[in-house]
CSV table of C-alpha atoms in Angstrom, one decimal:
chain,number,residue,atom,x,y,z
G,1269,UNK,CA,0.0,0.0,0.0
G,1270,UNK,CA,1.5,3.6,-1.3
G,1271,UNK,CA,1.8,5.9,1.9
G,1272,UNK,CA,-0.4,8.5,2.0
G,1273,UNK,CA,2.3,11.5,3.3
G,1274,UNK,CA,1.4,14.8,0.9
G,1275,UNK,CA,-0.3,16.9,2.8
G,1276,UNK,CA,-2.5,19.0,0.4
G,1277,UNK,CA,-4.8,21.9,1.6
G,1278,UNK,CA,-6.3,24.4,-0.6
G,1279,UNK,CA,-8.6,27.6,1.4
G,1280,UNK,CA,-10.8,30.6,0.7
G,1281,UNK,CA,-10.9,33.2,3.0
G,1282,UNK,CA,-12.7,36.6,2.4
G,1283,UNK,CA,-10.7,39.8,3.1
G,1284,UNK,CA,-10.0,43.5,1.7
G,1285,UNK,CA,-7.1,45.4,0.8
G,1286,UNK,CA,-4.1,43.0,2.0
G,1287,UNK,CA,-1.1,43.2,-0.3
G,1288,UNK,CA,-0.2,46.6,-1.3
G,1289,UNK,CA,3.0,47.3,-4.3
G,1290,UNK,CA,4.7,50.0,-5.2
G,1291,UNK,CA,3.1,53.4,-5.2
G,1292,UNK,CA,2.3,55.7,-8.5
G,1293,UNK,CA,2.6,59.4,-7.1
G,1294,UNK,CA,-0.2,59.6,-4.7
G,1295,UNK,CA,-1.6,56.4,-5.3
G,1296,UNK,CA,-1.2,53.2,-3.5
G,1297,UNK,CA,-1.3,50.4,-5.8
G,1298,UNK,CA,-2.7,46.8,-4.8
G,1299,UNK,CA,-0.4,43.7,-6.1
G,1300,UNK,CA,-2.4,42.2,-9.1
G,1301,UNK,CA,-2.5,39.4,-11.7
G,1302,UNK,CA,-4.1,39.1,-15.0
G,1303,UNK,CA,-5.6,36.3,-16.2
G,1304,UNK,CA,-8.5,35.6,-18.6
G,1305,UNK,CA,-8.9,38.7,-19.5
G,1306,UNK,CA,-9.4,40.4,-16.0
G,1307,UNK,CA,-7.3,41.9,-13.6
G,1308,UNK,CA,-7.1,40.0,-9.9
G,1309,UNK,CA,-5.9,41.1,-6.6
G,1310,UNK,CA,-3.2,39.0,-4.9
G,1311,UNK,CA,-1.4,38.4,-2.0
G,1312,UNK,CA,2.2,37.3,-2.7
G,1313,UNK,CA,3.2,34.0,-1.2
G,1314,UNK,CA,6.2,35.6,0.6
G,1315,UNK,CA,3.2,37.9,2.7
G,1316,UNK,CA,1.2,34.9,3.6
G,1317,UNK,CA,4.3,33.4,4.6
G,1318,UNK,CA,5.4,35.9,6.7
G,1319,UNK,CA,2.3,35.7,9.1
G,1320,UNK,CA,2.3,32.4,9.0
G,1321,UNK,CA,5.4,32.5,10.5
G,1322,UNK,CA,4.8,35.1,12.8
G,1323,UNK,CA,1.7,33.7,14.1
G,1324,UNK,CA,4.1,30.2,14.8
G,1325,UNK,CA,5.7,32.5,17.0
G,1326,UNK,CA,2.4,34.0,18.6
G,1327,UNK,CA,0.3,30.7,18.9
G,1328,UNK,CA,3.0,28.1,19.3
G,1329,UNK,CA,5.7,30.1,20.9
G,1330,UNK,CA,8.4,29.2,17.7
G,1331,UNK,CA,11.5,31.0,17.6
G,1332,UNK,CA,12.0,33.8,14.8
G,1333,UNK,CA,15.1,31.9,13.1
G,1334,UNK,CA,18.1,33.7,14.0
G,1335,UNK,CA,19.6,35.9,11.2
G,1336,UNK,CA,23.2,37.4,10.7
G,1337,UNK,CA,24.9,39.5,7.5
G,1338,UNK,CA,28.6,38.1,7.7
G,1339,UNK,CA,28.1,37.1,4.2
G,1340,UNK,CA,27.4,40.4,3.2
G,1341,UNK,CA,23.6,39.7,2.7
G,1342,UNK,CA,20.8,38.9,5.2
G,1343,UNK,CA,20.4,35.4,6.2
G,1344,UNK,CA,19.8,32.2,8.4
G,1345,UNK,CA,22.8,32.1,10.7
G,1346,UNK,CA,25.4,29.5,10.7
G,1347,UNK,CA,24.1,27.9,13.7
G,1348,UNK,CA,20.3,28.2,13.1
G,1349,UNK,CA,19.0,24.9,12.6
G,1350,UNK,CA,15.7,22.7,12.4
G,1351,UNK,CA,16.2,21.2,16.0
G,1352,UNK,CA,15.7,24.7,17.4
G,1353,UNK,CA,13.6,26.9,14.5
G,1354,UNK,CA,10.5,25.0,13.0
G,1355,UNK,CA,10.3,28.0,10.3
G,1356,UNK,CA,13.0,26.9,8.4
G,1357,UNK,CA,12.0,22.9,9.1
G,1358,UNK,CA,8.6,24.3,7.4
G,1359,UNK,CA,10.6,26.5,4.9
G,1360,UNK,CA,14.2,26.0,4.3
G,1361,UNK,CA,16.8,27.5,4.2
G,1362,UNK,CA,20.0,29.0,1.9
G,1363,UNK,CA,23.5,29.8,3.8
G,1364,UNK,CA,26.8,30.7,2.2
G,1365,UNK,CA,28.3,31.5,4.9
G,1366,UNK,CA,31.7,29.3,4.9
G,1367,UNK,CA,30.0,26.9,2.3
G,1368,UNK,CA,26.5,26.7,0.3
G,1369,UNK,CA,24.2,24.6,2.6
G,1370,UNK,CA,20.7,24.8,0.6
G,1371,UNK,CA,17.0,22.9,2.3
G,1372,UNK,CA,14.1,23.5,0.3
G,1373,UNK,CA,11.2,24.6,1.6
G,1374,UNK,CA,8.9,21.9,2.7
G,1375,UNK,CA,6.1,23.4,3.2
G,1376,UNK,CA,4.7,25.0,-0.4
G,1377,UNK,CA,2.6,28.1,-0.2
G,1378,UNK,CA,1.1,29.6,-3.0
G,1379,UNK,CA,-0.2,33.5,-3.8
G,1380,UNK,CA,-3.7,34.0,-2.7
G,1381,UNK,CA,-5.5,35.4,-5.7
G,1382,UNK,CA,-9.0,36.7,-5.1
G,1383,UNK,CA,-12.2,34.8,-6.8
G,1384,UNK,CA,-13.5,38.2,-7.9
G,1385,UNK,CA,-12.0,40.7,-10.6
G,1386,UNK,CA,-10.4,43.9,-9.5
G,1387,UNK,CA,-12.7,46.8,-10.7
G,1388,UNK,CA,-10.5,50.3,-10.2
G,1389,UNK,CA,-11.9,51.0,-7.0
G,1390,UNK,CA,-10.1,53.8,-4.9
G,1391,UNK,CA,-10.6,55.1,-1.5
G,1392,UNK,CA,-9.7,58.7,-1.3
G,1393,UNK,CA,-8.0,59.7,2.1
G,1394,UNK,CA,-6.0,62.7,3.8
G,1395,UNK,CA,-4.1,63.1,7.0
G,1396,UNK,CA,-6.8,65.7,8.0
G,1397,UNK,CA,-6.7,64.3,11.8
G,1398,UNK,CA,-3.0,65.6,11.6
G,1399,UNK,CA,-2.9,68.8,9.7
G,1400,UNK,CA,-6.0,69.8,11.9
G,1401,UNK,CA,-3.6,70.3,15.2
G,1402,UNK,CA,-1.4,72.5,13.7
G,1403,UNK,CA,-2.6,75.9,14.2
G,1404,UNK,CA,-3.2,78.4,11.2
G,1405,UNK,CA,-2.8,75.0,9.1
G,1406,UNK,CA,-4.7,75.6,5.3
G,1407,UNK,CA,-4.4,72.6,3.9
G,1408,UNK,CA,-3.1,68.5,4.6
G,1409,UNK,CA,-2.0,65.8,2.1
G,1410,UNK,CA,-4.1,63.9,0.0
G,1411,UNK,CA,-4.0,60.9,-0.7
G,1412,UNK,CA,-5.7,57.8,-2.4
G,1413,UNK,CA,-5.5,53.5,-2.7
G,1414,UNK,CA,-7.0,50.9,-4.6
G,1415,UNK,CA,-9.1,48.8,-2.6
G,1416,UNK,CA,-10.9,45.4,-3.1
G,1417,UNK,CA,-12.9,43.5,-1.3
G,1418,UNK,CA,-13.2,39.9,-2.3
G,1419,UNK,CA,-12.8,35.9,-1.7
G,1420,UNK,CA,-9.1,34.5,-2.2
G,1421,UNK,CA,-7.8,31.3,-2.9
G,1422,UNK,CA,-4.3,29.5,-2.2
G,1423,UNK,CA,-2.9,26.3,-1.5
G,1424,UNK,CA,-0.1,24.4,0.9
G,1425,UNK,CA,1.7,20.9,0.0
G,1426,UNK,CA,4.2,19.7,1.8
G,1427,UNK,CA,6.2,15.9,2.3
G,1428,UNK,CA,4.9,15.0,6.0
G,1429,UNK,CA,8.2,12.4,5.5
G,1430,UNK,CA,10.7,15.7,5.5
G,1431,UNK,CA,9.3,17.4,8.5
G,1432,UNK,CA,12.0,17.3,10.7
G,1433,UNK,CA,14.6,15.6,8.9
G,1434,UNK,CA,17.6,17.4,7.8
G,1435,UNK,CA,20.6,15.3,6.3
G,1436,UNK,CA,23.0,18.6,5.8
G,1437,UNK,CA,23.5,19.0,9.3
G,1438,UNK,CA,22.2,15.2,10.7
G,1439,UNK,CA,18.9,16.4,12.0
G,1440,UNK,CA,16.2,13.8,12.6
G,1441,UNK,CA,13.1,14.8,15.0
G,1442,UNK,CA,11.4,12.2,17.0
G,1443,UNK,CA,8.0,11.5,15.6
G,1444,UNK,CA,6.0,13.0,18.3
G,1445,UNK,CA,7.8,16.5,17.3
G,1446,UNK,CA,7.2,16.3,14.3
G,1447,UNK,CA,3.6,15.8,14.1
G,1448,UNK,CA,3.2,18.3,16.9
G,1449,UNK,CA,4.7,20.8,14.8
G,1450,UNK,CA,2.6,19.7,12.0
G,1451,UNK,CA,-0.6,20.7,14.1
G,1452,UNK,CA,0.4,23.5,15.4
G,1453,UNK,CA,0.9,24.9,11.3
G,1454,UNK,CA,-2.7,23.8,11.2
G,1455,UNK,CA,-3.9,25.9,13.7
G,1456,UNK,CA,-2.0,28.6,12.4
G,1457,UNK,CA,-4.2,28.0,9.1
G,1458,UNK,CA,-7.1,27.8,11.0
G,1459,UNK,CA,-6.9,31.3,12.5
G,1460,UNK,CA,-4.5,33.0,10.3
G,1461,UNK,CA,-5.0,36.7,10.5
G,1462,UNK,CA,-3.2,40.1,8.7
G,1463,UNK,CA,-2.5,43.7,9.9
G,1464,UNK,CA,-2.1,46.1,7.2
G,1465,UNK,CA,-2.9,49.7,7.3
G,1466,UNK,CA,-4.3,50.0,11.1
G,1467,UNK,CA,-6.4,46.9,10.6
G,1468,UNK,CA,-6.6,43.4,11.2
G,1469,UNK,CA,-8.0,41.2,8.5
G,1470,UNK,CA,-9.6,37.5,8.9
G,1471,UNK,CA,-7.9,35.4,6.7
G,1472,UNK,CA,-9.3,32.0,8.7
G,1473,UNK,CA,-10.8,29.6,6.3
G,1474,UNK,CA,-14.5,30.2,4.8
G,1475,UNK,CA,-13.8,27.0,3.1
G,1476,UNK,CA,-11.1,24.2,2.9
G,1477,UNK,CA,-10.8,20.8,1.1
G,1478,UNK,CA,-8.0,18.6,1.1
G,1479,UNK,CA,-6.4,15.5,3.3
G,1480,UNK,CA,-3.5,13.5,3.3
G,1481,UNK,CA,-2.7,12.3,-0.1
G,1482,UNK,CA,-0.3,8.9,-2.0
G,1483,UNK,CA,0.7,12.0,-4.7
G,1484,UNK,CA,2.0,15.2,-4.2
G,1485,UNK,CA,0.1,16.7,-6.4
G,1486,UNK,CA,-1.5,20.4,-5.0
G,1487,UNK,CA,-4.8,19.0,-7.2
G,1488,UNK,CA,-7.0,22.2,-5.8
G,1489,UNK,CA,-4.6,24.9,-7.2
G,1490,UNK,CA,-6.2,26.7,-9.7
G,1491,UNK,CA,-9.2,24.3,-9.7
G,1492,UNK,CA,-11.6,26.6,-7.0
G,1493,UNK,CA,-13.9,29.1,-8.6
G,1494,UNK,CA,-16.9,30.8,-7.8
G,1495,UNK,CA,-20.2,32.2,-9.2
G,1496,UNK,CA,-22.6,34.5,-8.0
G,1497,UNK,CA,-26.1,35.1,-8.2
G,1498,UNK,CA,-29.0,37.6,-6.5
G,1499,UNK,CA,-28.8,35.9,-3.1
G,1500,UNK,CA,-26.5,32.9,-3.9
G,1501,UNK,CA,-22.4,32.6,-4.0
G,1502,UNK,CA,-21.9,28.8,-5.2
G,1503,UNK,CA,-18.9,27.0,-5.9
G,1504,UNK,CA,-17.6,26.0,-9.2
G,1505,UNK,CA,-18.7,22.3,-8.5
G,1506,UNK,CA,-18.3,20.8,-11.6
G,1507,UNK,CA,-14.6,21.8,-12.1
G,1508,UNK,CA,-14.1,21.1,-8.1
G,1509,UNK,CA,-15.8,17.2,-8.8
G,1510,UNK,CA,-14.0,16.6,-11.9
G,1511,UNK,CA,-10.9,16.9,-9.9
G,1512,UNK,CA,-11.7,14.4,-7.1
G,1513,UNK,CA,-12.6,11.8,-9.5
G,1514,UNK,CA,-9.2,11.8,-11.0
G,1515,UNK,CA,-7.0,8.3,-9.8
G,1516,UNK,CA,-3.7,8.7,-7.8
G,1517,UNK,CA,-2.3,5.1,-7.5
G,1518,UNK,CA,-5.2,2.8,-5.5
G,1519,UNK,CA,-7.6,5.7,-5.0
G,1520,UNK,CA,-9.2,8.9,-6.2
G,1521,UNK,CA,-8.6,12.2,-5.3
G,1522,UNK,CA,-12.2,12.4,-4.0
G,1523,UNK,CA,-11.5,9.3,-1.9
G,1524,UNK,CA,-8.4,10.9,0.2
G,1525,UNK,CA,-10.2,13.9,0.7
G,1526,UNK,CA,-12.1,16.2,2.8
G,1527,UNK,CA,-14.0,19.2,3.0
G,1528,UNK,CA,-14.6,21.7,5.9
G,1529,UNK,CA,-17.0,24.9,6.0
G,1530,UNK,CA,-18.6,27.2,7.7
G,1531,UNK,CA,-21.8,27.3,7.4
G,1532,UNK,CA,-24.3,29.4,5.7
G,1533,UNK,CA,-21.6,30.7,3.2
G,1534,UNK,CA,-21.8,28.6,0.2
G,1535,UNK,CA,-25.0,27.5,-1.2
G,1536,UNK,CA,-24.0,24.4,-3.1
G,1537,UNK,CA,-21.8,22.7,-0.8
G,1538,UNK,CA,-24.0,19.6,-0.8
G,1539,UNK,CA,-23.3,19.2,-4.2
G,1540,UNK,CA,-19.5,18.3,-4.0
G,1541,UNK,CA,-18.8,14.9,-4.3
G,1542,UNK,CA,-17.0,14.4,-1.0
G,1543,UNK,CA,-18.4,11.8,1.7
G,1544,UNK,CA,-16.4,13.5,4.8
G,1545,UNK,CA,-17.8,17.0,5.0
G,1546,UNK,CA,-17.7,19.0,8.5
G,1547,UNK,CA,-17.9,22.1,10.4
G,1548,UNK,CA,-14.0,24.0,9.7
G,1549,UNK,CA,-13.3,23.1,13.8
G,1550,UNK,CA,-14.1,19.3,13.7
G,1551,UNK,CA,-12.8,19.4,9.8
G,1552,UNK,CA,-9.1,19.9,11.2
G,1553,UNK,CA,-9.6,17.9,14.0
G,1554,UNK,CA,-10.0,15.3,11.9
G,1555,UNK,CA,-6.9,15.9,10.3
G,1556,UNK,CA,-5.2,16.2,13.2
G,1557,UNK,CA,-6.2,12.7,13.5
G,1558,UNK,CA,-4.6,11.8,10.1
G,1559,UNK,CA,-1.5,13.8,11.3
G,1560,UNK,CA,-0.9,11.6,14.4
G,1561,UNK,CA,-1.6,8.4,12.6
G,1562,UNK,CA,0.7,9.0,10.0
G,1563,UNK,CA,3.5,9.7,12.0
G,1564,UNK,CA,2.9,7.0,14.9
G,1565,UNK,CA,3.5,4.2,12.1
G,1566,UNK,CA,6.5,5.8,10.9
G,1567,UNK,CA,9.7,3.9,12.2
């Protein structure tokens, strides 16, 4: 039997204004993609990462890796290593230091691109609560930013076999570490949050399918739309079943997966083709589940 070790989640999440690029004039400029024929907010993979990361910290009390500049640039020091720092077990590393000593990143994020096109929107501000204390004052800055509300979409992989091994430096974690860090990324994806601009934005899961999987394969990316109607947002279930009845090795994808939601938000949910559907909470309990089994029958 073909271990099932890929760890494969793909989430929406509902959010405003959470990536911003580089400024035109007076202007602040969201990041954006284009793609059939329609422009798309984003937020970049390194952003998402960087939360996630510092919420490992918040949640699960991770060490920030340890950084240095002896090589002239800004990295992971010498000594940092997976024992101690889970966010570059999760995320790798790249030293050059004394010698290149490279670990991919095993954990796989991608860019969360909204499921609604970006229409030109702008907010138009000014720094009148400022300019208002200074006596005689005529006149404050202006100033104005794109904004879009929308859903967004991304996806995490990773090799549940390559948490907590590292052969550079000899590392291997007990099992019981390594799962537990597994979980506690979870949870981090379970409550995942943003500040940007004076504001904290939700960035938990509305939605989330996935499981442990013999193929590591993120099957999800790019396969999650949505539609919308008077008083109805629906999934894109045809392109979201055709997906899980594709074949791995012994099983579909639809047969080592899962689906977790909260409720009230999508109208078609029942039409999935998924047996294990639950509530977001008992969905990643249930993959903690999954989590602790696979690594209790590792060796």
């Amino acid at each position: 039997m073909i271990a099932q070790k890929y760890l494969h989640l793909a989430v929406i999440f509902k959010a405003s204004n959470l990536n911003y690029g580089e400024g035109v004039g007076n202007i602040l400029t969201l990041k954006k993609v284009t793609t059939e024929g329609e422009n798309y907010s984003y937020i970049s993979r390194q952003a998402l990462r960087y939360d996630v990361v510092r919420m490992l910290n918040e949640l699960c009390g991770y060490r920030l890796t340890d950084v240095d500049r002896q090589a002239g640039v800004i990295q992971f020091a010498e000594h940092a290593t997976i024992k101690d720092f889970p966010e570059i077990d999760f995320f790798g590393y790249m030293k050059t230091t004394t010698s290149n000593k490279i670990r991919k990143a095993v954990v796989r994020l991608t860019d969360a691109v909204s499921l609604e096109p970006f229409y030109n929107e702008l907010e138009f501000a000014t720094n009148k609560g400022l300019a208002d204390r200074i006596p005689n004052n005529v006149g404050n800055d202006i100033f104005q930013a794109e904004i879009h509300r929308s859903y967004y979409c991304y996806t995490l992989t990773c090799n549940l076999e390559e948490i907590g091994v590292d052969p550079i430096y000899e590392i291997v974690l007990d099992n019981t570490e390594r799962s537990n860090r597994v979980k506690c990324l979870l949870n981090v994806i379970k409550l995942l949050n943003r500040d940007i601009r004076g504001k904290r934005e939700n960035l938990s899961p509305l939605f989330v399918i996935g499981g442990l999987y013999d193929v590591g394969n993120p099957f999800f990316y790019n396969r999650i739309k949505l539609s919308f109607t008077k008083d109805k947002i629906m999934l894109n279930e045809k392109l979201i079943n055709s997906t899980l009845a594709i074949k791995t090795f012994e099983n579909t994808v639809g047969q080592q997966s899962m689906l977790g939601y909260i409720d009230g938000e999508f109208s078609n949910i029942d039409d999935i083709d998924i047996k294990d559907k639950f509530p977001i909470e008992d969905f990643f309990t249930k993959l903690n589940e999954k989590i602790d089994n696979f690594y209790n029958g590792l060796k």
